[in-house]
mmCIF file of C-alpha atoms in Angstrom:
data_model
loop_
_atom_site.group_PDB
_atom_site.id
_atom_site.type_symbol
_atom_site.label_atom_id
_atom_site.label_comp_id
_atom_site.label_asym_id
_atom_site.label_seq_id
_atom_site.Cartn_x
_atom_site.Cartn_y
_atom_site.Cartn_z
ATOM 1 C CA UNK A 1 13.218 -3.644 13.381
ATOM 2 C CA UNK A 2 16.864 -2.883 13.661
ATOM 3 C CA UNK A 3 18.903 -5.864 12.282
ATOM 4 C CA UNK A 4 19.051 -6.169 8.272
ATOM 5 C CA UNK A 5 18.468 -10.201 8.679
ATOM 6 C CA UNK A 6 15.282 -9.199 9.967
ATOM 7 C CA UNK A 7 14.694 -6.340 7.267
ATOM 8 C CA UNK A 8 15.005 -8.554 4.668
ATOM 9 C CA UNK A 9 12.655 -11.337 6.082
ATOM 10 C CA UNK A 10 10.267 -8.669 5.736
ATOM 11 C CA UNK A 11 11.202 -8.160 2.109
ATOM 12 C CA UNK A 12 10.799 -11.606 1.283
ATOM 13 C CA UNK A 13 7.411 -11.449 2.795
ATOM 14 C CA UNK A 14 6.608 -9.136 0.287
ATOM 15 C CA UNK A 15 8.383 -11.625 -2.474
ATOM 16 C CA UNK A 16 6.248 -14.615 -1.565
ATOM 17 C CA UNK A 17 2.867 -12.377 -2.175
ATOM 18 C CA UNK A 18 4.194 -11.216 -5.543
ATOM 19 C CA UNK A 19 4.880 -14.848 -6.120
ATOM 20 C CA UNK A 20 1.720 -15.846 -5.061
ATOM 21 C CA UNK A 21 0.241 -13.011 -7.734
ATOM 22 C CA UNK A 22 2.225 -14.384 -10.329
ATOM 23 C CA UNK A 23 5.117 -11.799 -10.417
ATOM 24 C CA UNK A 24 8.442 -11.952 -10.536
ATOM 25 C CA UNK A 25 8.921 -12.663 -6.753
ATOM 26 C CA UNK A 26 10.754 -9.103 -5.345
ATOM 27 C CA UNK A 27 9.807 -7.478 -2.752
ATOM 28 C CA UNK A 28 11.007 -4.516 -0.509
ATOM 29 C CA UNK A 29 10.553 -2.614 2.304
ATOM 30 C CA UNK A 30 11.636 1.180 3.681
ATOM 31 C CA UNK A 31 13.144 1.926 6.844
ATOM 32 C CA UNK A 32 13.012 5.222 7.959
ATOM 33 C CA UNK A 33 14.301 5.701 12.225
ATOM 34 C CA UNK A 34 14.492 2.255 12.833
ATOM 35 C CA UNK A 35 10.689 1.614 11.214
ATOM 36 C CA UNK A 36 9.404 0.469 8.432
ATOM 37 C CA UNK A 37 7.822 2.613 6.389
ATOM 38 C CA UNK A 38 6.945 0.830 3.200
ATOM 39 C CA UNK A 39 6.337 -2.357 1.330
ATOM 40 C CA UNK A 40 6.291 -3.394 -2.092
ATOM 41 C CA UNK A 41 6.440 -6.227 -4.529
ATOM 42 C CA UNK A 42 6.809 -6.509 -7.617
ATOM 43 C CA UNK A 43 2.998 -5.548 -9.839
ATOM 44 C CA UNK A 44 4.731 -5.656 -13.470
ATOM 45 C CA UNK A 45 2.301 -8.018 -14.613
ATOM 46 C CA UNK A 46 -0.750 -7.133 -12.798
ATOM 47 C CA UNK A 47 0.038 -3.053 -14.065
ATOM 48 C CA UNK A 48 0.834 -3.701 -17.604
ATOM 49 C CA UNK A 49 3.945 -1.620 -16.723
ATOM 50 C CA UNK A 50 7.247 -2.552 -17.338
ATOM 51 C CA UNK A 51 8.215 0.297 -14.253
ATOM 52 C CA UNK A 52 6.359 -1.252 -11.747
ATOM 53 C CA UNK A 53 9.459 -2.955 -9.769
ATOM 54 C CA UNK A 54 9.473 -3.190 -6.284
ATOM 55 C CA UNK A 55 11.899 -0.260 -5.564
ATOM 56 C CA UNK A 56 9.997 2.206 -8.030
ATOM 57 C CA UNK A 57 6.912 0.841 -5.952
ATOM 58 C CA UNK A 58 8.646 1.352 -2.903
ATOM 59 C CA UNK A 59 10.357 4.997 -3.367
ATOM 60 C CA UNK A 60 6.710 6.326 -4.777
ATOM 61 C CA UNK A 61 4.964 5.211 -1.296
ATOM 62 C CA UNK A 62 8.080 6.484 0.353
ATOM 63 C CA UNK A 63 7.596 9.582 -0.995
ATOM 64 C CA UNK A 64 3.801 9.632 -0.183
ATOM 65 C CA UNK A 65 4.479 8.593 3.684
ATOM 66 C CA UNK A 66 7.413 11.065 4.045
ATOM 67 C CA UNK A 67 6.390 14.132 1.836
ATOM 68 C CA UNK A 68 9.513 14.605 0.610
ATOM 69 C CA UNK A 69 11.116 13.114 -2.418
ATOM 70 C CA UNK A 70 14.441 12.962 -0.428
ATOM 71 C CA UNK A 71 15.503 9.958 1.551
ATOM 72 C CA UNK A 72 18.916 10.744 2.820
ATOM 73 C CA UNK A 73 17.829 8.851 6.015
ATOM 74 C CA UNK A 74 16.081 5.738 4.340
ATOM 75 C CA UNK A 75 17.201 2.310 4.154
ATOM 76 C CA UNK A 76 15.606 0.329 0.850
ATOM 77 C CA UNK A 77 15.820 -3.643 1.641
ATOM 78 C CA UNK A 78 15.172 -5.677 -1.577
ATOM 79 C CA UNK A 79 15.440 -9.481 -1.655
ATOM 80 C CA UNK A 80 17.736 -9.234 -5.186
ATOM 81 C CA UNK A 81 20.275 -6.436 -6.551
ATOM 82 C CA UNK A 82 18.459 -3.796 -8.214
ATOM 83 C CA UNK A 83 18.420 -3.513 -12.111
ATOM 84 C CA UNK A 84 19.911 0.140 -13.566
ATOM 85 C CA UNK A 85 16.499 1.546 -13.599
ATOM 86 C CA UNK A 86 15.878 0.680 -9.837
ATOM 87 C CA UNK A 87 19.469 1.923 -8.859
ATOM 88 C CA UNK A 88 19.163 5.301 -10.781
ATOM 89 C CA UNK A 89 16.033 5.976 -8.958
ATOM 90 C CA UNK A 90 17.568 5.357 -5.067
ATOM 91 C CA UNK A 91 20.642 7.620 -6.544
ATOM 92 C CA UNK A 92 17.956 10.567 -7.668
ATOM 93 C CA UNK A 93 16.027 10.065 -4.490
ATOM 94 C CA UNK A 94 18.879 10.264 -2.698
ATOM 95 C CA UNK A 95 18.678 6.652 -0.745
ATOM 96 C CA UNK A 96 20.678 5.949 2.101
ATOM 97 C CA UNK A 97 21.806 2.653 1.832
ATOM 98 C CA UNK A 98 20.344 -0.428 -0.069
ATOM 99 C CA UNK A 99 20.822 -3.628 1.355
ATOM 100 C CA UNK A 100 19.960 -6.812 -1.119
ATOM 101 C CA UNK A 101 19.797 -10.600 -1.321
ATOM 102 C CA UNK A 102 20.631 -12.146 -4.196
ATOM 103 C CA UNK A 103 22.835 -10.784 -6.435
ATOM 104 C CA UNK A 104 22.559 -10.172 -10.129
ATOM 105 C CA UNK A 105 25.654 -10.530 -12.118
ATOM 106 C CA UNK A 106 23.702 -10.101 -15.353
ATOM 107 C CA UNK A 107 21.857 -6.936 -14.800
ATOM 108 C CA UNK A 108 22.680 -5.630 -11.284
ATOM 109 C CA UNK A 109 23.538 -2.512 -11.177
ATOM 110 C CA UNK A 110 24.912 -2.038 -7.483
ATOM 111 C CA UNK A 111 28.012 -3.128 -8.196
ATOM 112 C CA UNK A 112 27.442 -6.885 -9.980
ATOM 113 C CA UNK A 113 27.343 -5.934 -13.695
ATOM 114 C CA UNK A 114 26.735 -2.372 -13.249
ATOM 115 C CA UNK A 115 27.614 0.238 -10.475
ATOM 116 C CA UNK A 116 25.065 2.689 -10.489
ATOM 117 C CA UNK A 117 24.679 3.520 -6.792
ATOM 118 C CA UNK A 118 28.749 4.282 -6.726
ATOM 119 C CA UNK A 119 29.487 5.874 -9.546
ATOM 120 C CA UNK A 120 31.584 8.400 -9.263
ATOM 121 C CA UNK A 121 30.010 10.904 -11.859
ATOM 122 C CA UNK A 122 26.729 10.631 -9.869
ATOM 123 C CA UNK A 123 25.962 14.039 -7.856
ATOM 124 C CA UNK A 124 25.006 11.287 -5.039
ATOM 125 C CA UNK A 125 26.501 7.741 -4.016
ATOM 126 C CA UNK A 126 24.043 5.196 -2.105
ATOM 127 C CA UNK A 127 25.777 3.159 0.571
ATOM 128 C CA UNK A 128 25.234 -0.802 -0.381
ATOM 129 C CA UNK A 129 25.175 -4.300 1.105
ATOM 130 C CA UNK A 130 24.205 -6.979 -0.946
ATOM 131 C CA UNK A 131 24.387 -10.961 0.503
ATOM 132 C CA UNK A 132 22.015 -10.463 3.053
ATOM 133 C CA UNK A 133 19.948 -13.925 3.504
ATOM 134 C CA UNK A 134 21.036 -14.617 -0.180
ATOM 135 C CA UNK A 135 20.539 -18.227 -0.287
ATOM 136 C CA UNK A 136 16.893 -17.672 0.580
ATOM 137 C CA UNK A 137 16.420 -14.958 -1.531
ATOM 138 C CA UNK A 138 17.906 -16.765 -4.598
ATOM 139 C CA UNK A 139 15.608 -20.148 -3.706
ATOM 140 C CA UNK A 140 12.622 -17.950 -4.144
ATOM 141 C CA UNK A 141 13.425 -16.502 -7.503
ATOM 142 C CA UNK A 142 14.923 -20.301 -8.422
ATOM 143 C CA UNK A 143 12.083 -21.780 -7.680
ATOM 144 C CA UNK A 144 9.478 -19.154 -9.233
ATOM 145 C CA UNK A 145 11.179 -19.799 -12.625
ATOM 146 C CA UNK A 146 11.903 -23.361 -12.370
ATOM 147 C CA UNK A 147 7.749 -23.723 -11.971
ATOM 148 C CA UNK A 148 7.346 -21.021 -14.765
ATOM 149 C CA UNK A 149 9.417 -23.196 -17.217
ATOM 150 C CA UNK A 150 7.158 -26.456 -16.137
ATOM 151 C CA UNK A 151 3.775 -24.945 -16.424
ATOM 152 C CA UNK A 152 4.883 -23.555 -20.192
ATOM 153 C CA UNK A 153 6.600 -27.342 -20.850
ATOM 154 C CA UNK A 154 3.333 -28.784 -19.500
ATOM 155 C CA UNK A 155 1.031 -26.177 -21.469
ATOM 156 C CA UNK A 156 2.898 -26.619 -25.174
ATOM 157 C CA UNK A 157 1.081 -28.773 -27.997
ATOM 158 C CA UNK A 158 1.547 -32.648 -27.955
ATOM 159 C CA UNK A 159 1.591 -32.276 -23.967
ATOM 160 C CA UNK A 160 -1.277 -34.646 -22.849
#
């Protein structure tokens, strides 16, 4: 698993099956020495928890595989730019890199509307890449919402 096209198909695996749960559909995986180490999707729904994003997910079972809250030498794939929240964590946890799909320019925070991961004030500075299989990763979360706002048209009074 060395190229990030192939990195981020396995991220959008892990989109689809949040999809298919009825989440938001994000999803990530860890690489760690070429492997991957983790895998998450989004479970805000399912939890009850409004922390339960695929990177938060992700680091947590990160930290559990590697014993170490540090990740100097991980590599976070998510299939669209992660929100402040997400971003803060990879900076505390001291991510390598983060390489995304779709951007965000309302809430990202890896350099769309925000720059978390590079600001300057921050004791650390993850290295990012965001475009990576983009269209596909933006269909997904297009099409998730676009069948969201149907069911709701389909499920409101006077609909027969």
């Amino acid at each position: 698993m060395t190229s990030d096209e192939a990195c981020m198909g396995e991220a959008l695996k892990e989109a689809r099956l949040a999809a298919q749960a009825g989440e938001v559909p994000v999803g990530a995986v860890a690489v760690f020495q070429g492997k991957i180490i983790a895998r998450a999707g989004n479970t805000v729904e399912a939890d009850g928890d409004a922390t339960c994003h695929a990177e938060i997910r992700l680091l947590r079972e990160c930290a559990a595989v590697l014993e170490d809250w540090r990740m100097e030498d991980v590599e976070i794939f998510v299939t669209k730019e992660p929100c402040a929240m997400c971003a803060g964590a990879m900076v505390n946890a001291r991510v390598k890199r983060v390489v995304y799909g779709m951007p965000d320019p309302r809430s990202g925070a890896c350099g769309s509307a925000l720059d978390v991961t590079g600001f300057s004030g921050m004791l650390w500075q993850v290295e990012v890449l965001g475009g990576v299989r983009q269209e596909e990763c933006g269909a997904l979360i297009r099409d998730f919402f676009r069948s969201v706002r149907l069911r709701k048209r389909d499920e409101s009074p006077g609909k027969a």
